[in-house]
Amino acid sequence: GENVEQHPSTLSVQEGDSAVIKCTYSDSASNYFPWYKQELGKRPQLIIDIRSNVGEKKDQRIAVTLNKTAKHFSLHITETQPEDSAVYFCAATQGGGIVTGTASKLTFGTGTRLQVTL
Amino acid sequence: DGGITQSPKYLFRKEGQNVTLSCEQNLNHDAMYWYRQDPGQGLRLIYYSQIVNDFQKGDIAEGYSVSREKKESFPLTVTSAQKNPTAFYLCASQLPYKNTEAFFGQGTRLTVV
C-alpha cells in the first residue's frame, strides 16, 4: 500500500520567515496530494491541495510543489505568522476514479508541528 | 461547520468493555473514514466505506468493527480485542471517485480506565 513520509517532525521559525515541510510517497498511482492543518484541540482542515497533472499551486502565502518523478511534494509557507502555528499533515491518495470504481483512500504523513515565534 | 458530527467528545471505557463511537454527516457524502491519531504517528486509517452496506479494512483494523447501514452514519466499535485503545479518533467524509476534500469531525478522545 501507499506509504507517506513527512519531515521534519517539528519546525520552529521566527515570525516573517519561511517554513518548508517535505513529504515523499511510494505509490506512483497516487494522484491527489492534500495538506491539512490541525490547530490544538481542533479537527484537521484542508489548506491546499495539488493534483498530479500540476507541478505547483499557490494560494496567498501558501504554496505546494509536486515532483512526480521523485515522488515528493512540499508545502511552503512564506511570511509566517503566529496563527500559522499548528500541526500540518500531508496526504496522498491511492486509486480513486470512476473507471476503477474505487474511492480515494487518504494516507497521511506523521505530521509536522510548526511553531512560529515572535 | 463541515456538517460532520462525532459524539461523544470524551469517552471513558473500562478494560474488557466494548464501546461505540458515533459519526454522522449531512453532506450527502458516500465515502466515510475512521482514523486513529496518536502522538507522533499521524493519522492511521482504521476502516473506510465507499457506499452503504460496504466497508473495507484500513491499515489498523484489528480490534475494531464498523457498520454502514445508512449513508449518513458510520459508527465505530472499539472492542475488547483492541489492546491499546486510548487515542484520539477522527471520522471523515468525502465525495468518492473525485479526489476532493475530506471533511473531519471534531474527534472523540477515548481513554481506558
CSV table of C-alpha atoms in Angstrom, one decimal, chain B:
chain,number,residue,atom,x,y,z
B,1,ASP,CA,-19.0,23.7,10.2
B,2,GLY,CA,-18.3,20.8,7.9
B,3,GLY,CA,-21.6,19.0,8.5
B,4,ILE,CA,-19.9,16.0,10.2
B,5,THR,CA,-20.5,15.3,13.9
B,6,GLN,CA,-18.8,12.9,16.2
B,7,SER,CA,-20.1,12.0,19.7
B,8,PRO,CA,-19.2,12.0,22.4
B,9,LYS,CA,-16.2,14.3,22.6
B,10,TYR,CA,-14.7,12.4,25.5
B,11,LEU,CA,-15.3,8.7,26.4
B,12,PHE,CA,-14.0,6.5,29.1
B,13,ARG,CA,-14.0,2.8,28.9
B,14,LYS,CA,-13.2,0.1,31.4
B,15,GLU,CA,-10.9,-2.6,30.3
B,16,GLY,CA,-12.7,-5.5,28.7
B,17,GLN,CA,-15.7,-3.4,27.5
B,18,ASN,CA,-16.8,-2.6,24.0
B,19,VAL,CA,-17.6,1.0,23.2
B,20,THR,CA,-19.2,2.6,20.1
B,21,LEU,CA,-18.2,6.0,18.7
B,22,SER,CA,-20.8,7.8,16.7
B,23,CYS,CA,-20.2,9.7,13.4
B,24,GLU,CA,-23.0,11.4,11.5
B,25,GLN,CA,-22.8,13.6,8.4
B,26,ASN,CA,-25.3,15.6,6.4
B,27,LEU,CA,-23.1,16.4,3.5
B,28,ASN,CA,-24.5,13.7,1.3
B,29,HIS,CA,-21.1,12.1,1.0
B,30,ASP,CA,-20.8,8.5,0.1
B,31,ALA,CA,-17.3,7.9,1.4
B,32,MET,CA,-16.6,7.8,5.1
B,33,TYR,CA,-13.5,7.1,7.1
B,34,TRP,CA,-12.2,6.4,10.6
B,35,TYR,CA,-8.7,7.4,11.6
B,36,ARG,CA,-6.8,7.0,14.8
B,37,GLN,CA,-4.5,9.7,16.0
B,38,ASP,CA,-1.6,9.0,18.4
B,39,PRO,CA,1.2,11.5,19.2
B,40,GLY,CA,3.9,11.4,16.6
B,41,GLN,CA,2.2,8.8,14.5
B,42,GLY,CA,-0.1,11.0,12.3
B,43,LEU,CA,-3.5,9.7,11.2
B,44,ARG,CA,-3.8,6.0,10.7
B,45,LEU,CA,-6.7,4.5,8.8
B,46,ILE,CA,-8.9,2.0,10.7
B,47,TYR,CA,-11.8,1.4,8.3
B,48,TYR,CA,-13.4,3.1,5.3
B,49,SER,CA,-16.6,2.9,3.4
B,50,GLN,CA,-17.4,3.8,-0.1
B,51,ILE,CA,-21.1,3.2,0.0
B,52,VAL,CA,-23.9,2.0,2.2
B,53,ASN,CA,-23.6,-1.6,3.3
B,54,ASP,CA,-20.0,-1.8,2.2
B,55,PHE,CA,-16.7,-1.2,4.1
B,56,GLN,CA,-13.1,-2.1,3.9
B,57,LYS,CA,-10.3,-2.6,6.5
B,58,GLY,CA,-7.7,0.1,6.7
B,59,ASP,CA,-4.2,-0.3,8.0
B,60,ILE,CA,-5.0,-0.9,11.7
B,61,ALA,CA,-8.4,-2.6,11.7
B,62,GLU,CA,-7.7,-5.3,14.3
B,63,GLY,CA,-9.8,-4.8,17.4
B,64,TYR,CA,-12.3,-2.5,15.7
B,65,SER,CA,-15.6,-3.0,13.8
B,66,VAL,CA,-17.9,-0.8,11.8
B,67,SER,CA,-21.2,-0.8,10.1
B,68,ARG,CA,-22.7,1.3,7.3
B,69,GLU,CA,-26.5,0.8,7.4
B,70,LYS,CA,-27.2,4.4,6.4
B,71,LYS,CA,-25.4,6.9,4.2
B,72,GLU,CA,-25.3,9.4,7.0
B,73,SER,CA,-23.9,7.2,9.7
B,74,PHE,CA,-20.7,5.3,10.2
B,75,PRO,CA,-20.3,4.1,13.8
B,76,LEU,CA,-17.0,2.6,15.1
B,77,THR,CA,-16.9,0.0,17.8
B,78,VAL,CA,-13.8,-0.4,19.8
B,79,THR,CA,-13.8,-4.0,21.0
B,80,SER,CA,-12.1,-5.6,24.0
B,81,ALA,CA,-9.7,-7.2,21.5
B,82,GLN,CA,-8.1,-3.8,20.9
B,83,LYS,CA,-5.1,-3.9,23.2
B,84,ASN,CA,-4.3,-0.2,23.3
B,85,PRO,CA,-7.4,1.7,22.6
B,86,THR,CA,-6.6,5.0,24.3
B,87,ALA,CA,-6.3,7.5,21.5
B,88,PHE,CA,-8.0,10.4,19.6
B,89,TYR,CA,-10.4,9.1,16.9
B,90,LEU,CA,-11.4,11.1,13.9
B,91,CYS,CA,-14.1,10.5,11.4
B,92,ALA,CA,-14.1,12.0,7.9
B,93,SER,CA,-16.3,12.0,4.9
B,94,GLN,CA,-15.6,12.7,1.2
B,95,LEU,CA,-17.2,12.6,-2.2
B,96,PRO,CA,-15.8,9.4,-3.7
B,97,TYR,CA,-14.1,9.0,-7.0
B,98,LYS,CA,-13.2,12.6,-7.4
B,99,ASN,CA,-10.2,13.1,-5.1
B,100,THR,CA,-11.8,16.0,-3.2
B,101,GLU,CA,-11.5,17.5,0.2
B,102,ALA,CA,-12.2,15.2,3.1
B,103,PHE,CA,-14.1,16.8,6.0
B,104,PHE,CA,-13.3,15.8,9.5
B,105,GLY,CA,-15.4,15.6,12.6
B,106,GLN,CA,-14.2,17.2,15.8
B,107,GLY,CA,-13.0,13.9,17.2
B,108,THR,CA,-13.6,11.6,20.1
B,109,ARG,CA,-10.9,11.2,22.8
B,110,LEU,CA,-11.2,7.6,24.2
B,111,THR,CA,-9.5,6.8,27.4
B,112,VAL,CA,-9.3,3.3,29.0
B,113,VAL,CA,-9.5,3.4,32.8
